[in-house]
Short mmCIF file of C-alpha atoms in Angstrom, two decimals:
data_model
loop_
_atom_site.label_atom_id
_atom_site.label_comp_id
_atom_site.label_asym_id
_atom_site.label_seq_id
_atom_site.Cartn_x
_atom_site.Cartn_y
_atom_site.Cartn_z
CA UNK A 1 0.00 0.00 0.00
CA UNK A 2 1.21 3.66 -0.89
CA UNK A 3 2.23 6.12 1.81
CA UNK A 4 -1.12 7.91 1.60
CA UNK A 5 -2.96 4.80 1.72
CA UNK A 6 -0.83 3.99 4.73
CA UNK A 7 -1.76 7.14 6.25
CA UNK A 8 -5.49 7.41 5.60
CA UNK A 9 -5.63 3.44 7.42
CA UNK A 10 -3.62 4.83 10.76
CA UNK A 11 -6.08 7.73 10.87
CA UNK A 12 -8.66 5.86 10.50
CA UNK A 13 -7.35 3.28 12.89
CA UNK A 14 -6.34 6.22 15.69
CA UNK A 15 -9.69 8.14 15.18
CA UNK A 16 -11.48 4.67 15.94
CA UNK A 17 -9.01 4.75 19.30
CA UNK A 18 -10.10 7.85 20.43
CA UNK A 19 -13.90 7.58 19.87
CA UNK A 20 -13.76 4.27 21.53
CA UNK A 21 -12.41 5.68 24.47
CA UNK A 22 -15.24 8.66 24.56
CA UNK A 23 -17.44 5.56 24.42
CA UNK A 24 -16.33 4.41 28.15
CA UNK A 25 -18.08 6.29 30.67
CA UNK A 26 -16.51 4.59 34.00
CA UNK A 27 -12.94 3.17 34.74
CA UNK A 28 -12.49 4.63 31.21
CA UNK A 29 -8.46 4.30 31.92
CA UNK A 30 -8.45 0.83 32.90
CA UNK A 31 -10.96 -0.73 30.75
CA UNK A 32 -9.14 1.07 27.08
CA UNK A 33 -5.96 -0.44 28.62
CA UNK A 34 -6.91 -3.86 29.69
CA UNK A 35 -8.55 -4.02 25.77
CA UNK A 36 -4.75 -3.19 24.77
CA UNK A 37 -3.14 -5.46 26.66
CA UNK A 38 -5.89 -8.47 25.17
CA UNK A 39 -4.66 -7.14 21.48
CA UNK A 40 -0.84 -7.34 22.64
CA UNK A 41 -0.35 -10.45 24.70
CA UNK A 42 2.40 -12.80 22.87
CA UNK A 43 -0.60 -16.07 23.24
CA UNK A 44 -3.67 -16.37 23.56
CA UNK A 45 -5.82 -14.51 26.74
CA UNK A 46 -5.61 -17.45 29.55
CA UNK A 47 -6.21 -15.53 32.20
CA UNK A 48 -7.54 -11.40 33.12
CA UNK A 49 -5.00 -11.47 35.97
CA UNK A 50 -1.93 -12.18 33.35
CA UNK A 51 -3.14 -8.81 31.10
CA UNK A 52 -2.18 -6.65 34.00
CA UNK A 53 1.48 -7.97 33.55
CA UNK A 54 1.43 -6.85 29.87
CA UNK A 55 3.49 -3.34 29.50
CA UNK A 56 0.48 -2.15 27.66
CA UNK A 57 -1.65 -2.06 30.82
CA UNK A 58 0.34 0.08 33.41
CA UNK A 59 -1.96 -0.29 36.67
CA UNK A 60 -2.89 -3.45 38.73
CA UNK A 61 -4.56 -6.53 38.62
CA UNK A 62 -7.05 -4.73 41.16
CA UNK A 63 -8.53 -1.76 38.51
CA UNK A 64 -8.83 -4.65 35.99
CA UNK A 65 -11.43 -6.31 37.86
CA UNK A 66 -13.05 -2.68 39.30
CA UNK A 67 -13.24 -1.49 35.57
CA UNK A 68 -14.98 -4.77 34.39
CA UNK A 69 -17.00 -4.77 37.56
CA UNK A 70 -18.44 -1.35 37.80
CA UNK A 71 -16.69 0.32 34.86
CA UNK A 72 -19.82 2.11 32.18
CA UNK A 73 -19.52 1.55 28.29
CA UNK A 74 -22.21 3.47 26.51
CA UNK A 75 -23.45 0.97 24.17
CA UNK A 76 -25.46 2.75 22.02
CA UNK A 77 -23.00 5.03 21.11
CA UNK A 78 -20.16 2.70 20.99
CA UNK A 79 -22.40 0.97 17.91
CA UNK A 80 -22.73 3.74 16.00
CA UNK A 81 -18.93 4.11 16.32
CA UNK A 82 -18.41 0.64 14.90
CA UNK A 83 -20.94 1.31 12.36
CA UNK A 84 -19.50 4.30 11.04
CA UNK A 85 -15.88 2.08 9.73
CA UNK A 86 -15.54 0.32 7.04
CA UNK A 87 -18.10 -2.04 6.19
CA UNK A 88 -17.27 -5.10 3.79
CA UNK A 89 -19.51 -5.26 0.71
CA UNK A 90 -20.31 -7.60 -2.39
CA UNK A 91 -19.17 -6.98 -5.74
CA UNK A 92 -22.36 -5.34 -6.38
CA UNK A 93 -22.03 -3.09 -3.54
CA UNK A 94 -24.33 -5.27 -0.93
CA UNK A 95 -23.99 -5.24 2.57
CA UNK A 96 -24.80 -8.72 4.01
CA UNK A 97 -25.18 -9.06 7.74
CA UNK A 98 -25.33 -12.32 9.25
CA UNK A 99 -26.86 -12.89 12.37
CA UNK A 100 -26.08 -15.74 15.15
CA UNK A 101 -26.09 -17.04 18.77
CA UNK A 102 -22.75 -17.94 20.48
CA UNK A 103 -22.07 -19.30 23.89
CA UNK A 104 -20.70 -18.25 26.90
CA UNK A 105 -21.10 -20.97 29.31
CA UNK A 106 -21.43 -21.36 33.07
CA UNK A 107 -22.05 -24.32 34.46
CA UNK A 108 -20.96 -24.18 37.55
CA UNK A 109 -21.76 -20.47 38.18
CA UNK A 110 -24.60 -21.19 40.62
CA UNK A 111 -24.17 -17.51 41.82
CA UNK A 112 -24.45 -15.89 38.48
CA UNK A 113 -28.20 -14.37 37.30
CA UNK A 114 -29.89 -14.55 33.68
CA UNK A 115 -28.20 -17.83 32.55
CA UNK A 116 -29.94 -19.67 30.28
CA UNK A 117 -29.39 -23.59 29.06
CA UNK A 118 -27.67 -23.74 25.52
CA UNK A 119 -27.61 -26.28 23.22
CA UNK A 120 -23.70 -27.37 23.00
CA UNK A 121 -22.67 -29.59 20.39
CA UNK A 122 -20.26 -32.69 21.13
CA UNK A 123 -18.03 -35.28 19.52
CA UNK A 124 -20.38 -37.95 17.79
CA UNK A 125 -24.04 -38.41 16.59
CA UNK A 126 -26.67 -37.84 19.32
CA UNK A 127 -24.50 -36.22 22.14
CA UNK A 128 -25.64 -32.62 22.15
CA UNK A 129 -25.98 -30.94 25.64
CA UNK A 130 -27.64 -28.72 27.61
CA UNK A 131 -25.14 -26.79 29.63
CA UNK A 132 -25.90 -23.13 31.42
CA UNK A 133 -24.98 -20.13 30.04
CA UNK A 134 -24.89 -16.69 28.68
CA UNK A 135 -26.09 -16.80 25.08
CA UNK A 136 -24.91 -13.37 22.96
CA UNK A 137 -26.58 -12.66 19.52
CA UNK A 138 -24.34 -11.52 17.55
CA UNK A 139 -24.66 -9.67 13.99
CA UNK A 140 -21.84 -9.09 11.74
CA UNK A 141 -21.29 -8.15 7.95
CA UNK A 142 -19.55 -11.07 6.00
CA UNK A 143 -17.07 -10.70 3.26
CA UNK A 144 -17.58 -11.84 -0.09
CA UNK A 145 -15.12 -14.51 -0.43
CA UNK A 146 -13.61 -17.37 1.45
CA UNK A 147 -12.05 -15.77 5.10
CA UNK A 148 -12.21 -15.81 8.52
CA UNK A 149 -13.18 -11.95 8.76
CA UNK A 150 -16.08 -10.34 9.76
CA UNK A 151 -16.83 -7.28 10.94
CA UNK A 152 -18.81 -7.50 14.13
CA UNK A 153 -21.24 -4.62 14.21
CA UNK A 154 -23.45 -5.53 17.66
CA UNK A 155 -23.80 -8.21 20.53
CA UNK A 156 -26.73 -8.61 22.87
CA UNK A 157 -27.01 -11.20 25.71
CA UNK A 158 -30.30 -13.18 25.41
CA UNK A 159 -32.00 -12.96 28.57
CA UNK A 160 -34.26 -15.39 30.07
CA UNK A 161 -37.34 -13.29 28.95
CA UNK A 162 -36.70 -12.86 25.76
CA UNK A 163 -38.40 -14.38 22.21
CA UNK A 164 -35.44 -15.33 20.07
CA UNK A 165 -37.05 -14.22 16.53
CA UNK A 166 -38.21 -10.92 18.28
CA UNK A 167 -35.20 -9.68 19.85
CA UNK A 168 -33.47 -10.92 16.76
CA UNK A 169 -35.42 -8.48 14.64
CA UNK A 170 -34.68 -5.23 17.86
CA UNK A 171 -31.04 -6.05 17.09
CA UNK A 172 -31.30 -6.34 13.38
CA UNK A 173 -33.09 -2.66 13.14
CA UNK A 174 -30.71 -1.31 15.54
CA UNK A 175 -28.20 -1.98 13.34
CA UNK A 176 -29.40 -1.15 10.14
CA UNK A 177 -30.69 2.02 11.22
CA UNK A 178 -27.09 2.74 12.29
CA UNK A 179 -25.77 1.86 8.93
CA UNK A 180 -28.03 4.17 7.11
CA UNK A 181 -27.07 7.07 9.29
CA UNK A 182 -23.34 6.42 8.89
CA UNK A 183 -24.15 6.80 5.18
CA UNK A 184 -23.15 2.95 4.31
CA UNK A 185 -26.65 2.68 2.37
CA UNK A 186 -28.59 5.33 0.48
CA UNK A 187 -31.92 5.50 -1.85
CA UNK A 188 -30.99 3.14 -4.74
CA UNK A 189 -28.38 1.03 -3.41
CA UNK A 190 -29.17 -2.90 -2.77
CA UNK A 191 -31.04 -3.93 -0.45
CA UNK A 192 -29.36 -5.42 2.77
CA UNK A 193 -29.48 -9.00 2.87
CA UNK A 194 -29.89 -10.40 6.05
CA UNK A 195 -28.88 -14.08 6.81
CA UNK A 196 -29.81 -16.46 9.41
CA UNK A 197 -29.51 -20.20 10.30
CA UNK A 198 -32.84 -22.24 11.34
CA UNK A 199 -33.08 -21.18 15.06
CA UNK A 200 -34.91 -18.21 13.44
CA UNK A 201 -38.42 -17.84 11.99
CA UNK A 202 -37.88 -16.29 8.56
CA UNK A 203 -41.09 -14.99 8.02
CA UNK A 204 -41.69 -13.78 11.04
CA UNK A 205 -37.94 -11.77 10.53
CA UNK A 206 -39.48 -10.52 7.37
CA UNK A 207 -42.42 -9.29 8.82
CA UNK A 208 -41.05 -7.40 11.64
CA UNK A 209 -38.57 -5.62 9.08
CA UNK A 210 -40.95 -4.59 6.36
CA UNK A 211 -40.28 -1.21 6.43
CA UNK A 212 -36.24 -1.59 6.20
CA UNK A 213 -34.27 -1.62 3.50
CA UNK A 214 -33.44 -5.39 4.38
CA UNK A 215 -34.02 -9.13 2.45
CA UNK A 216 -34.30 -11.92 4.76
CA UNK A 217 -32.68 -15.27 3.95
CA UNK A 218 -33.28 -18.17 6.57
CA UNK A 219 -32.35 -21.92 6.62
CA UNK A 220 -34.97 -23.88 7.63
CA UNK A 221 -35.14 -27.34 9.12
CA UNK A 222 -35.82 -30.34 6.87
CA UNK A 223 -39.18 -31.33 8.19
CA UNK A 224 -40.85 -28.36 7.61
CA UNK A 225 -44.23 -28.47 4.93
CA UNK A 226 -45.53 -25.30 3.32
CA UNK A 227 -47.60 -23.97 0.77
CA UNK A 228 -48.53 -22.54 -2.27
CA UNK A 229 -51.32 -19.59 -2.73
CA UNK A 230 -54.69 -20.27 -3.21
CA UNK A 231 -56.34 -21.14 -6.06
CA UNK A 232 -58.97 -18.50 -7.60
CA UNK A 233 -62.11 -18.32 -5.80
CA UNK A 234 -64.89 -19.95 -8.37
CA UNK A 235 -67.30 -17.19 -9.35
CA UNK A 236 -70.36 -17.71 -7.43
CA UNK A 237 -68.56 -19.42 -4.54
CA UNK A 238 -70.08 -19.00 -0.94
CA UNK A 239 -68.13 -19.27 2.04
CA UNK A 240 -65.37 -18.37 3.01
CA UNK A 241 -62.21 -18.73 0.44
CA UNK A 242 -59.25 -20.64 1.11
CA UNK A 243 -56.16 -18.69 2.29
CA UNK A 244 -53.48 -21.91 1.72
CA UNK A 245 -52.92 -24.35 -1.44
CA UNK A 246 -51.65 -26.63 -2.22
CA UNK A 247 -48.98 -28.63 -0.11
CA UNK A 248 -45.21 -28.51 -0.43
CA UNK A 249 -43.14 -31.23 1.96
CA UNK A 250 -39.64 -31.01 2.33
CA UNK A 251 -39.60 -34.56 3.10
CA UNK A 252 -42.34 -35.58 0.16
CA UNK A 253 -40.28 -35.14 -3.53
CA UNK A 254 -43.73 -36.01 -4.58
CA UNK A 255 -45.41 -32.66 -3.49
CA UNK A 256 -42.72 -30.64 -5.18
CA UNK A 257 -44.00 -29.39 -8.85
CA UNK A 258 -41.59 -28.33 -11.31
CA UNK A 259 -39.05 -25.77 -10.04
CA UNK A 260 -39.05 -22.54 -11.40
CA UNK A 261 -35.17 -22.55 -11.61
CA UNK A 262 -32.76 -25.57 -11.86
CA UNK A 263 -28.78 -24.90 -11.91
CA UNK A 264 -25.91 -27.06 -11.14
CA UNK A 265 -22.75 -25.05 -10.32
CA UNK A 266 -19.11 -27.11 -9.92
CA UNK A 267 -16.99 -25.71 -6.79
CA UNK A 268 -14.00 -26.10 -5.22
CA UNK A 269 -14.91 -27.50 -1.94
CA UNK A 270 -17.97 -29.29 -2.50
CA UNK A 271 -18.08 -30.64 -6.01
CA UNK A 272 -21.16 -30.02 -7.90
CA UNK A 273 -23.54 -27.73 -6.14
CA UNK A 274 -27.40 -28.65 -7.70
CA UNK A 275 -30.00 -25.98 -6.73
CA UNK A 276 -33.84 -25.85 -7.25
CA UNK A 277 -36.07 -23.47 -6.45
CA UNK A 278 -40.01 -22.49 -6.22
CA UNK A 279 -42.06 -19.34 -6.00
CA UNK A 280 -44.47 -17.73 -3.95
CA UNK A 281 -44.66 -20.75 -1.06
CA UNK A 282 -45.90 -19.12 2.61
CA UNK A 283 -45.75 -20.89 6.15
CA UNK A 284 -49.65 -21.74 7.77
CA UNK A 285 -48.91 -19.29 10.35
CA UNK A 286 -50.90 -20.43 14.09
CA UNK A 287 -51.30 -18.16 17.13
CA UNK A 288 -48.19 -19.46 18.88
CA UNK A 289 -44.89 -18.69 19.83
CA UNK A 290 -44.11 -15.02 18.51
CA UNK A 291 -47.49 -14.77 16.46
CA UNK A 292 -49.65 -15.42 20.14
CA UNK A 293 -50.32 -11.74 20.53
CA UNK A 294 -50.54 -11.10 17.13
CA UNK A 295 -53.50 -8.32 15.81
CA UNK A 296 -56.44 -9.28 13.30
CA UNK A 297 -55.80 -12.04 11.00
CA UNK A 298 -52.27 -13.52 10.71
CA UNK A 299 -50.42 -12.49 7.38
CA UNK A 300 -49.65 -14.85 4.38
CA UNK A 301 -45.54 -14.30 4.00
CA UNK A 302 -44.58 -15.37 0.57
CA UNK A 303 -41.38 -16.01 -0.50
CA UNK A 304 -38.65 -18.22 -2.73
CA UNK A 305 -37.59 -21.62 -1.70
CA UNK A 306 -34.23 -22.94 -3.02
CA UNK A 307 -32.88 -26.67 -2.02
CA UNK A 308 -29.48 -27.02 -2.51
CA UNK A 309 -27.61 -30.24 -2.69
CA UNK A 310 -24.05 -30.85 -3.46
CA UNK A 311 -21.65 -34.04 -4.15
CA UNK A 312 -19.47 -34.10 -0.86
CA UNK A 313 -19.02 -32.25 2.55
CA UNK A 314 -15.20 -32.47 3.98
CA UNK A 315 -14.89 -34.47 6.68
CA UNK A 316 -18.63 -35.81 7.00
CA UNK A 317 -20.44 -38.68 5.19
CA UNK A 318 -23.51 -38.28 2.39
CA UNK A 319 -24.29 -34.68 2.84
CA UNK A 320 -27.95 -33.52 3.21
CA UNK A 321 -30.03 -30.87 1.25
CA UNK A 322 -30.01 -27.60 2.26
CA UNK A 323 -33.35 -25.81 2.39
CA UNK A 324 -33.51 -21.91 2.16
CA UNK A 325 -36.27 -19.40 2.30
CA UNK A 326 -36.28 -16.14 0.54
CA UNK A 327 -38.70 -13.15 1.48
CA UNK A 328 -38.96 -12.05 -1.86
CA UNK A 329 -40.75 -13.82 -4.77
CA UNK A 330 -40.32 -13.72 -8.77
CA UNK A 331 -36.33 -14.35 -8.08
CA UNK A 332 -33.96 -14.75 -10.90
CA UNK A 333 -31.47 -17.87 -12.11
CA UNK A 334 -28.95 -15.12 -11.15
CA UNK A 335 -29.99 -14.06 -7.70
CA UNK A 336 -31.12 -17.53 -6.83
CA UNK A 337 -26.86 -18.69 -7.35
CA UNK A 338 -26.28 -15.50 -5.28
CA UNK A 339 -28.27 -15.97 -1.98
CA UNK A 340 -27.38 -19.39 -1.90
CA UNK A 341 -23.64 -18.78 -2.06
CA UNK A 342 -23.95 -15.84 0.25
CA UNK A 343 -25.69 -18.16 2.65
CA UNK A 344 -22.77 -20.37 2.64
CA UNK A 345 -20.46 -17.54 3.45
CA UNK A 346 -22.62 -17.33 6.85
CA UNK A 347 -20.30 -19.80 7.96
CA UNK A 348 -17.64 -17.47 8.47
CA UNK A 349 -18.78 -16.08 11.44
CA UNK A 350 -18.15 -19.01 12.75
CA UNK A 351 -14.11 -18.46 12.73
CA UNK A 352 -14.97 -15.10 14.25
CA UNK A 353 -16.11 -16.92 17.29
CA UNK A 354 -13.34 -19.38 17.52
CA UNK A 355 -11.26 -16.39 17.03
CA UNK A 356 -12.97 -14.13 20.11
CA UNK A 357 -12.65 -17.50 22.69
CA UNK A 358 -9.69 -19.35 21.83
CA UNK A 359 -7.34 -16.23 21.11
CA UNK A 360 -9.12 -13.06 22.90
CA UNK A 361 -10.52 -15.05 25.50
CA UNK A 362 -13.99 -13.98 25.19
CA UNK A 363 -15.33 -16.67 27.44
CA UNK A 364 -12.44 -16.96 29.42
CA UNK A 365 -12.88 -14.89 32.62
CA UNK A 366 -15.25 -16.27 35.27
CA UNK A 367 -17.30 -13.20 36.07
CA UNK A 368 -20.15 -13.79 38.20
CA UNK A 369 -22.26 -10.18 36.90
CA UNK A 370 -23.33 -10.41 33.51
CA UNK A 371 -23.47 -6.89 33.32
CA UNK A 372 -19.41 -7.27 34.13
CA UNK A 373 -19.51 -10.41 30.98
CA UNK A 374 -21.32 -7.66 28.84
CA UNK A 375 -18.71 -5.07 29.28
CA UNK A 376 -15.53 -7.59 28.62
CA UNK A 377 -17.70 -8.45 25.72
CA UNK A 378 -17.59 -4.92 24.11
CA UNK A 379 -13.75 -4.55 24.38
CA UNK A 380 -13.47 -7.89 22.76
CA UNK A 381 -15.68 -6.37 20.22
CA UNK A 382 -13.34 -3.36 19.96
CA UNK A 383 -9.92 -5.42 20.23
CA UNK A 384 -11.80 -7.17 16.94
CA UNK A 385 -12.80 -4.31 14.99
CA UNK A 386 -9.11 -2.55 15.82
CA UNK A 387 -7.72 -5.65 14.24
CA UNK A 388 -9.93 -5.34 11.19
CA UNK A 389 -8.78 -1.56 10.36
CA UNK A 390 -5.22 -2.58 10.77
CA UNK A 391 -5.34 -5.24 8.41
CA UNK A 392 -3.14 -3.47 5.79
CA UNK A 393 -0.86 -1.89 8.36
CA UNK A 394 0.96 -5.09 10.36
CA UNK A 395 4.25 -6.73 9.18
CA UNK A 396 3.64 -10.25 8.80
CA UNK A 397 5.03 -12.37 11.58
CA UNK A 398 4.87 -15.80 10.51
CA UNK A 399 5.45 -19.00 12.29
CA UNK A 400 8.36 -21.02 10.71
CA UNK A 401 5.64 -23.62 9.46
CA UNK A 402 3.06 -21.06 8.18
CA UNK A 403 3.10 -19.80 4.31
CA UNK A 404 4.92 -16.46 4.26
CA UNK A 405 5.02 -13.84 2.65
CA UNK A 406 1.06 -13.63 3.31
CA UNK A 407 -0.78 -10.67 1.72
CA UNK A 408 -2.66 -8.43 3.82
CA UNK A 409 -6.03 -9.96 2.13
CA UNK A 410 -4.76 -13.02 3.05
CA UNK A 411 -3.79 -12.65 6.41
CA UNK A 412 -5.92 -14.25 9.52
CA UNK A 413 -7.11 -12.49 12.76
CA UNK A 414 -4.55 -14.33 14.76
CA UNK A 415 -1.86 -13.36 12.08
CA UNK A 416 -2.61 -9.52 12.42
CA UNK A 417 -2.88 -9.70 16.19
CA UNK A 418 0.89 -10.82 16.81
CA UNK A 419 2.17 -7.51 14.80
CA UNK A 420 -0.14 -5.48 16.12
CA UNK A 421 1.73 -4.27 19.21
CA UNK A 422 4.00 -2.32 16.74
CA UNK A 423 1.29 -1.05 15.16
CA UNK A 424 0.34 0.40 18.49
CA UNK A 425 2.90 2.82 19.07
CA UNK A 426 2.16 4.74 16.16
CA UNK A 427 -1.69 5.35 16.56
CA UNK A 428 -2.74 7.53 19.80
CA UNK A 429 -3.43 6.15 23.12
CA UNK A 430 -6.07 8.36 24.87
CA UNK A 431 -5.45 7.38 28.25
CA UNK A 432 -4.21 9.18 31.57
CA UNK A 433 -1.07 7.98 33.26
CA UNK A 434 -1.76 5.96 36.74
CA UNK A 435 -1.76 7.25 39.81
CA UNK A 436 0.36 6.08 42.76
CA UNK A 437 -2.23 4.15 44.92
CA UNK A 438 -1.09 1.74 47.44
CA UNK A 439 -3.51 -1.58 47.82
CA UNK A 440 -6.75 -1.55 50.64
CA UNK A 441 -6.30 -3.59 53.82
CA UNK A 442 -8.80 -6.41 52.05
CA UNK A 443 -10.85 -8.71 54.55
CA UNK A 444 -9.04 -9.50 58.15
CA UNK A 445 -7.23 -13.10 58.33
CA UNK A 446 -9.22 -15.72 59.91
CA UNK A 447 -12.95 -13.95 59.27
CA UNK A 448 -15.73 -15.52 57.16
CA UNK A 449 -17.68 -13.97 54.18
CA UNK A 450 -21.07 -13.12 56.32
CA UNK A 451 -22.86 -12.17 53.18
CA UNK A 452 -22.71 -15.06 50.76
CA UNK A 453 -23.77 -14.83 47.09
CA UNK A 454 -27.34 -15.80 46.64
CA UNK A 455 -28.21 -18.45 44.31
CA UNK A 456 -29.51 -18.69 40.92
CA UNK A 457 -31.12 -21.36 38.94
CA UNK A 458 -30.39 -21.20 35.07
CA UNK A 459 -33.76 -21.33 32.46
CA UNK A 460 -36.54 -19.56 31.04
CA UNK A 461 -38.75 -18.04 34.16
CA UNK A 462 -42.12 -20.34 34.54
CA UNK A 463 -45.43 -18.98 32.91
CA UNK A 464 -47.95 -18.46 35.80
CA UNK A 465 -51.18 -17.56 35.00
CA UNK A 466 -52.62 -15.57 37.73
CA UNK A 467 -56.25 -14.57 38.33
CA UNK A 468 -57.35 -12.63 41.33
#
């Protein structure tokens, strides 16, 4: 990259800096510097305690844990800070956010509030778990090609009271809203494409988002039957019309009719990629879940269906089709290849989490506030997004074993992080130098705790119906 290129990046990576650290409104000193020392440390974050050692965090171990603790990060403003960088985009210009649920978990936190039991995945074919936890929703743009970036634009922590498709769609306006008044999307450009694995009701996604700028694209599970409009109402007809036609079962190849598109595409990774699709098929919506409270009669929420199928899956056995929903109908050969391609770049996000807990140690410390998890979660956020602007900046560091010279387009998270302390000393560092403080006396030898923790069960508070 040219000098002026070079200098534009630092800028932008230094202005990020400082309005991150406007963005802390308690223990602003100690929290900016502990987020340092997690982009600096020569490993991966093991421990809190072991930042404080790192030269980038001058104070003690003991305003590490009083910034996470009762430290302020204004998160609303912080996310229109992250929304105003760089935002990846498609070859057409697209922003594609992907949204997802990762895991914090805490089983043996009895003393911690608002966990919740999430569904773990484990080595072999029926062994999935139930273990407690803090769930975070994440949302992040995805680049177009193959990589393990993303740029993480917001994280909320589920709570025990809250629908997943509904807060889902809170987050997903949130965000967009903040895109369109950083100027990332104006009148005319594409529409944002949102995409979301089966844990979330599509339709229901769609519906909530109407009025935004946005195209939802949702897997959904294999079992799932839907169905086509209506037929027209016979003149003379009494009664009341059908809303539903006729049936389409995943499951049932004899329910599908012909599909409006057919392509088979060869790829790299998977072999021969076969896609079908069909137009204008709806859910049979019921007054449950997120449509209980739902107003007059419940919509009909057409959209495209594509199944996709391909030859192989590494490291698995036969692979099975993959069924998508699309809120918009009347779709093109073209844009059916596109969404599901883009839906396969969802997967990235994936890397981004292994990246936050096995390298930034986003589940690492053993906080018992969440409030204290949610603010080590937002300087993991910002450790990420200062990695992603200094991308072009860092000198390659390889390991002997690793393929060097790596491009910067080519380099991984991990990669960027171990240059990145040189990187530091030319951008700004907001903070104050410490203060000379010498340590409190701390609890007299010999005496007992005479307030203990209370204790919490995890799960989803219990649905009482009470009539006086």
């Amino acid at each position: 990259m040219h000098h002026a290129g070079t200098a534009a990046v630092l800028g932008d990576l230094s202005g990020f800096r400082q309005e991150f650290y406007r963005c802390l409104t308690g223990r602003a000193d100690a929290l900016f510097e502990l987020c340092d020392a997690a982009l600096c440390a020569d490993g991966p974050v093991t421990s809190l305690v072991e930042l404080s050692l790192e030269p980038e965090h001058r104070r003690g171990h003991g305003s590490l844990y009083e910034g996470l603790n009762h430290g302020g990060v204004d998160v609303g403003k912080f996310r229109n800070v992250v929304a105003r960088q760089r935002i990846p985009r498609c070859d057409d210009g697209r922003i594609v956010l992907a949204i997802d649920v990762s895991h914090w978990l805490r089983p043996d936190a009895n003393t911690s509030p608002e966990r919740l039991f999430c569904h773990t995945y484990a080595r072999g074919k029926g062994q999935a778990q139930m273990i407690p936890g803090w769930p975070y929703s994440f949302v992040a743009a995805l680049e177009p090609g193959r990589t393990s970036w993303t740029a993480i634009l917001d994280a909320v922590r589920v709570h025990p009271s809250d629908e997943h498709t509904d807060l889902a769609a809170t987050q997903l306006r949130a965000v967009v809203q903040a895109l369109v008044a950083a100027g990332h999307w104006r009148e005319g450009d594409p529409e944002i494409w949102i995409v979301g694995d089966s844990g979330y009701d599509g339709p229901r996604l769609a519906f909530l988002l109407a009025d935004l700028p946005v195209g939802v694209l949702v897997r959904m599970r294999s079992d799932r039957v839907l169905a086509f409009p209506a037929p027209p109402r016979a003149p003379g007809a009494l009664g009341r019309g059908k809303r539903h036609g006729a049936r389409f079962e995943f499951k049932d190849p004899h329910t599908w009719p012909t599909p409006a598109h057919s392509t088979t595409t060869d790829t790299t990774r998977y072999g021969a990629a076969h896609a079908r699709s069909w137009d204008r098929l709806h859910p049979t919506l019921t007054r449950t879940g997120s449509w209980t409270d739902h107003k007059g009669q419940l919509p009909i929420m057409e959209g495209t269906v594509i199944r996709l199928h391909v030859d192989r899956l590494p490291g698995t056995g036969t692979p099975k089709p993959l069924w998508l929903w699309h809120c918009a109908t009347a779709t093109t050969t073209g844009q059916m290849d596109r969404l599901w391609q883009m839906f396969l770049r969802r997967f990235d996000l994936e890397h981004t989490f292994r990246f936050l807990k096995q390298t930034l140690g986003w589940t690492t410390p053993r906080l018992r506030a969440p409030e204290a998890a949610d603010r080590w979660t937002w300087l993991v956020i910002a450790a990420h997004t200062q990695l992603r602007l200094a991308r072009h900046l860092v000198e390659d560091l390889p390991r002997p074993w690793e393929r060097h010279p790596a491009t910067p387009a080519r380099l991984s998270p991990a990669r960027v992080r171990r240059g990145f302390r040189r990187v530091r000393q030319t951008t700004v560092s907001p903070t104050n130098p410490p203060k000379p403080s010498r340590p409190g006396p701390g609890r007299p030898t010999g005496s007992r705790n005479s307030h203990p923790a209370p204790l919490h069960d995890p799960g989803k508070p219990a649905k009482t119906d009470i009539k006086t």
